[in-house]
Tab-separated table of C-alpha atoms in Angstrom:
chain	number	residue	atom	x	y	z
F	1	ARG	CA	-0.197	0.054	0.168
F	2	GLU	CA	1.175	3.668	-0.448
F	3	GLN	CA	0.602	3.778	2.987
F	4	ASP	CA	3.723	1.630	3.584
F	5	TYR	CA	6.257	3.170	1.543
F	6	SER	CA	8.989	4.615	3.024
F	7	ALA	CA	8.551	8.160	2.263
F	8	ALA	CA	4.574	8.193	3.486
F	9	ARG	CA	5.430	6.744	6.635
F	10	VAL	CA	8.500	9.219	7.600
F	11	ALA	CA	5.705	12.415	6.181
F	12	GLY	CA	3.281	10.764	8.564
F	13	ASP	CA	5.294	10.424	11.358
F	14	GLY	CA	5.614	14.787	10.589
F	15	ILE	CA	2.386	15.110	10.440
F	16	ASP	CA	2.158	13.354	13.798
F	17	LEU	CA	5.190	15.175	15.456
F	18	LEU	CA	3.248	18.553	14.024
F	19	ARG	CA	0.253	17.780	15.965
F	20	GLU	CA	2.254	16.776	19.382
F	21	LEU	CA	4.547	20.273	18.316
F	22	GLU	CA	1.123	22.521	18.655
F	23	GLY	CA	1.476	24.524	21.055
F	24	ARG	CA	5.684	24.075	22.271
F	25	GLN	CA	6.913	26.327	19.449
F	26	PRO	CA	9.941	27.060	19.206
F	27	PHE	CA	11.334	23.291	17.566
F	28	PHE	CA	13.240	22.399	14.922
F	29	LEU	CA	11.717	19.461	12.773
F	30	GLY	CA	13.897	17.674	10.363
F	31	VAL	CA	12.199	15.251	7.594
F	32	ASP	CA	14.275	13.224	5.334
F	33	MET	CA	12.086	11.195	3.006
F	34	PHE	CA	14.536	8.742	0.974
F	35	ASP	CA	12.580	9.075	-2.205
F	36	PRO	CA	12.865	9.409	-4.979
F	37	MET	CA	15.904	6.728	-5.310
F	38	GLU	CA	15.999	3.955	-7.285
F	39	PRO	CA	15.214	1.402	-7.996
F	40	PHE	CA	12.626	3.639	-9.403
F	41	ASP	CA	9.300	2.002	-7.727
F	42	PRO	CA	6.060	4.158	-7.334
F	43	PRO	CA	2.991	2.960	-5.822
F	44	GLY	CA	1.217	0.308	-8.286
F	45	ALA	CA	4.426	-0.108	-10.390
F	46	ASP	CA	7.210	-2.937	-10.758
F	47	PRO	CA	10.584	-1.869	-9.837
F	48	ILE	CA	13.373	-0.883	-12.788
F	49	LEU	CA	16.594	-0.562	-11.245
F	50	PRO	CA	18.613	-2.881	-8.955
F	51	VAL	CA	18.734	-1.571	-6.017
F	52	PRO	CA	21.100	-0.336	-5.211
F	53	LEU	CA	22.967	1.083	-8.046
F	54	GLU	CA	26.689	-0.040	-7.069
F	55	PRO	CA	28.727	2.181	-6.911
F	56	GLY	CA	25.709	4.580	-7.265
F	57	TRP	CA	25.246	4.856	-11.560
F	58	ALA	CA	25.680	2.883	-14.538
F	59	ARG	CA	26.056	2.991	-18.156
F	60	VAL	CA	22.691	3.053	-20.165
F	61	ASP	CA	24.788	0.518	-22.560
F	62	ASP	CA	26.026	-1.785	-19.420
F	63	MET	CA	22.316	-1.936	-18.458
F	64	GLY	CA	21.436	-3.242	-21.592
F	65	LEU	CA	18.601	-0.152	-21.568
F	66	ASP	CA	16.977	0.464	-24.945
F	67	GLU	CA	14.907	3.802	-25.480
F	68	GLY	CA	11.986	2.759	-24.782
F	69	SER	CA	12.895	1.042	-21.288
F	70	LEU	CA	14.812	4.395	-20.746
F	71	GLU	CA	11.811	6.152	-21.579
F	72	ARG	CA	10.229	4.143	-18.574
F	73	VAL	CA	12.700	4.866	-16.646
F	74	ARG	CA	12.161	8.518	-16.935
F	75	GLU	CA	8.095	7.963	-16.772
F	76	LEU	CA	8.494	5.788	-12.988
F	77	TYR	CA	10.480	8.507	-11.752
F	78	ALA	CA	8.569	11.401	-12.767
F	79	ALA	CA	5.611	8.895	-10.677
F	80	GLU	CA	7.642	8.510	-7.376
F	81	LEU	CA	8.504	12.745	-7.912
F	82	SER	CA	4.136	13.255	-7.374
F	83	PHE	CA	4.483	10.139	-4.981
F	84	VAL	CA	6.925	12.261	-2.935
F	85	ASP	CA	5.303	15.852	-3.345
F	86	SER	CA	2.152	14.513	-2.513
F	87	TRP	CA	3.482	13.371	0.917
F	88	ILE	CA	5.161	16.544	1.015
F	89	GLY	CA	1.903	18.435	-0.078
F	90	ARG	CA	0.247	16.710	3.191
F	91	LEU	CA	2.357	17.656	5.485
F	92	LEU	CA	2.381	21.114	4.548
F	93	ASP	CA	-1.084	21.540	4.718
F	94	GLU	CA	-1.292	20.436	8.487
F	95	LEU	CA	1.537	22.749	9.359
F	96	ASP	CA	-1.081	25.413	8.035
F	97	ARG	CA	-4.364	23.798	9.462
F	98	LEU	CA	-2.291	23.705	13.085
F	99	GLY	CA	-1.896	27.446	12.181
F	100	MET	CA	1.429	27.900	12.575
F	101	ALA	CA	2.438	28.431	8.652
F	102	SER	CA	2.225	31.776	9.987
F	103	ASN	CA	5.284	32.020	12.292
F	104	THR	CA	7.605	28.662	10.803
F	105	LEU	CA	10.263	28.887	8.616
F	106	VAL	CA	10.047	26.041	5.604
F	107	TYR	CA	13.888	25.192	3.978
F	108	TYR	CA	13.054	22.546	1.537
F	109	LEU	CA	15.588	21.370	-0.382
F	110	SER	CA	17.698	18.357	-2.166
F	111	ASP	CA	21.023	16.832	-1.683
F	112	HIS	CA	21.768	15.667	-4.871
F	113	GLY	CA	20.430	15.385	-8.220
F	114	MET	CA	19.732	12.061	-10.532
F	115	ALA	CA	20.912	10.993	-14.012
F	116	LEU	CA	18.119	9.601	-16.593
F	117	GLY	CA	20.082	8.715	-20.091
F	118	GLU	CA	21.990	11.731	-20.057
F	119	ARG	CA	25.456	11.247	-21.378
F	120	GLY	CA	24.705	7.654	-21.334
F	121	MET	CA	24.181	7.250	-17.605
F	122	ILE	CA	21.513	6.480	-14.861
F	123	GLY	CA	21.768	7.494	-11.244
F	124	ARG	CA	24.765	9.382	-9.253
F	125	PRO	CA	28.057	9.530	-11.512
F	126	PRO	CA	30.826	10.801	-9.985
F	127	ARG	CA	31.040	13.573	-12.708
F	128	ALA	CA	30.145	17.533	-12.357
F	129	HIS	CA	27.528	17.808	-14.519
F	130	ARG	CA	24.116	19.831	-13.731
F	131	GLU	CA	21.733	16.789	-13.194
F	132	VAL	CA	23.587	15.885	-10.197
F	133	TYR	CA	24.481	19.329	-8.420
F	134	ARG	CA	21.765	21.262	-9.295
F	135	VAL	CA	18.897	20.602	-7.213
F	136	PRO	CA	15.548	21.867	-5.575
F	137	TYR	CA	16.571	25.075	-3.173
F	138	MET	CA	13.425	26.830	-1.644
F	139	ILE	CA	13.237	28.599	1.335
F	140	ARG	CA	9.477	29.951	1.906
F	141	ASP	CA	9.398	33.229	4.938
F	142	PRO	CA	6.698	32.665	7.567
F	143	ASP	CA	5.899	36.573	6.462
F	144	GLY	CA	5.926	35.679	2.854
F	145	ARG	CA	8.459	38.209	1.734
F	146	ARG	CA	10.007	37.270	-1.832
F	147	ALA	CA	6.890	34.819	-2.213
F	148	GLY	CA	7.078	33.782	-5.722
F	149	ASP	CA	10.657	35.251	-6.733
F	150	ARG	CA	13.626	33.120	-7.452
F	151	THR	CA	17.622	33.935	-8.055
F	152	GLU	CA	20.199	32.767	-9.854
F	153	TRP	CA	22.366	32.983	-6.863
F	154	HIS	CA	24.716	29.599	-6.634
F	155	ALA	CA	23.380	28.730	-2.925
F	156	SER	CA	25.009	25.169	-1.172
F	157	THR	CA	23.919	23.043	1.441
F	158	HIS	CA	26.417	24.520	3.332
F	159	ASP	CA	23.927	27.534	3.567
F	160	VAL	CA	21.698	25.712	5.715
F	161	ALA	CA	22.945	25.745	9.091
F	162	PRO	CA	23.993	29.694	8.866
F	163	THR	CA	20.666	30.698	7.265
F	164	VAL	CA	18.579	28.495	9.879
F	165	LEU	CA	21.056	29.782	13.043
F	166	SER	CA	20.740	33.584	11.787
F	167	TRP	CA	16.809	32.988	11.480
F	168	LEU	CA	16.489	31.883	15.244
F	169	GLY	CA	18.255	34.658	15.778
F	170	LEU	CA	21.697	32.380	16.700
F	171	THR	CA	25.106	33.400	16.504
F	172	ILE	CA	26.784	31.830	13.542
F	173	PRO	CA	29.867	30.027	15.003
F	174	GLY	CA	33.126	31.471	12.986
F	175	LYS	CA	34.338	28.256	11.480
F	176	MET	CA	30.671	27.883	9.005
F	177	GLN	CA	31.701	28.981	5.645
F	178	GLY	CA	28.374	28.603	4.515
F	179	GLU	CA	26.652	32.119	3.786
F	180	ASP	CA	23.488	33.411	5.611
F	181	LEU	CA	20.736	33.424	2.736
F	182	THR	CA	18.274	35.565	5.212
F	183	ALA	CA	19.976	38.768	3.411
F	184	PHE	CA	17.746	38.243	0.398
F	185	PHE	CA	14.827	38.709	2.957
F	186	ASP	CA	16.122	41.421	5.178
F	187	ASP	CA	16.642	43.570	1.867
F	188	PHE	CA	13.413	43.029	0.825
F	189	THR	CA	11.570	46.753	-0.259
F	190	GLY	CA	7.905	44.895	-1.077
F	191	GLU	CA	9.146	45.013	-4.709
F	192	ASP	CA	10.474	42.720	-6.983
F	193	ASP	CA	14.422	44.172	-7.958
F	194	ASP	CA	13.886	43.008	-11.762
F	195	ASP	CA	10.377	43.111	-12.873
F	196	ASP	CA	11.092	41.120	-16.485
F	197	ARG	CA	12.863	38.647	-14.722
F	198	ASP	CA	11.874	38.417	-10.837
F	199	ILE	CA	15.545	37.657	-9.892
F	200	VAL	CA	16.673	38.482	-6.548
F	201	GLU	CA	19.762	40.403	-5.183
F	202	GLY	CA	21.106	38.548	-2.187
F	203	PRO	CA	24.947	38.139	-0.863
F	204	PRO	CA	27.614	39.310	-2.642
F	205	GLY	CA	28.188	36.578	-5.290
F	206	ARG	CA	30.540	33.890	-4.527
F	207	ARG	CA	33.526	34.397	-6.830
F	208	HIS	CA	34.040	30.387	-7.187
F	209	PHE	CA	32.358	27.784	-5.255
F	210	THR	CA	33.438	24.121	-4.896
F	211	SER	CA	31.610	21.229	-3.996
F	212	ALA	CA	32.509	17.070	-4.412
F	213	ILE	CA	30.292	14.262	-5.680
F	214	GLY	CA	32.473	11.207	-4.772
F	215	THR	CA	35.648	10.921	-4.902
F	216	THR	CA	35.775	13.843	-8.153
F	217	VAL	CA	35.806	17.865	-6.696
F	218	LEU	CA	33.285	20.066	-8.654
F	219	ALA	CA	34.452	23.861	-8.661
F	220	GLY	CA	33.081	27.046	-10.552
F	221	GLY	CA	32.089	30.745	-10.760
F	222	GLU	CA	29.356	31.963	-12.556
F	223	ASP	CA	30.773	31.787	-15.863
F	224	TYR	CA	32.111	28.959	-16.068
């Protein structure tokens, strides 16, 4: 049953915890949905990839996937995304129903992306490709500031802890290298910075960024 899947069980537990936390703010609640991940088995479908992909990725040719099979992989991945999104929606609906959405920061992001046949690969190849390192990254301000705006600023998972700490009014430890993204909201005037693109100005842009995927180091900037 759909309710037996790990993502549904985790989201259900998150909903139960929100009910327990009502009236006990402040709190910090982290919910890790696990999916969407291989074997790409949304409710009602048979898995199509081995569990797990070893060592996390494989070449399409080595797996013997023709174009029809590869399209089926993409369809199942999309279905798994929809399944997970629906349970995230239930969790956020409960936050709203309990009246806590107006004073709760929601930070939503993924840890990595997934190659679905791009460059002949499936999974999380240790390569510096956008499919792997470009992930959903959204922040919902309790007061609704910047609602619907987006930015091309290169945020990172390194920025999560400094941003959350700053929102709580806590001093950021000196050894943290991430950026405090509350700057995107503190300078908000109530109007878009750019009417044409809804691009939001934030902290000074990083001259470069570094990350790592497996044993591969990724470095880049705004122009490369």
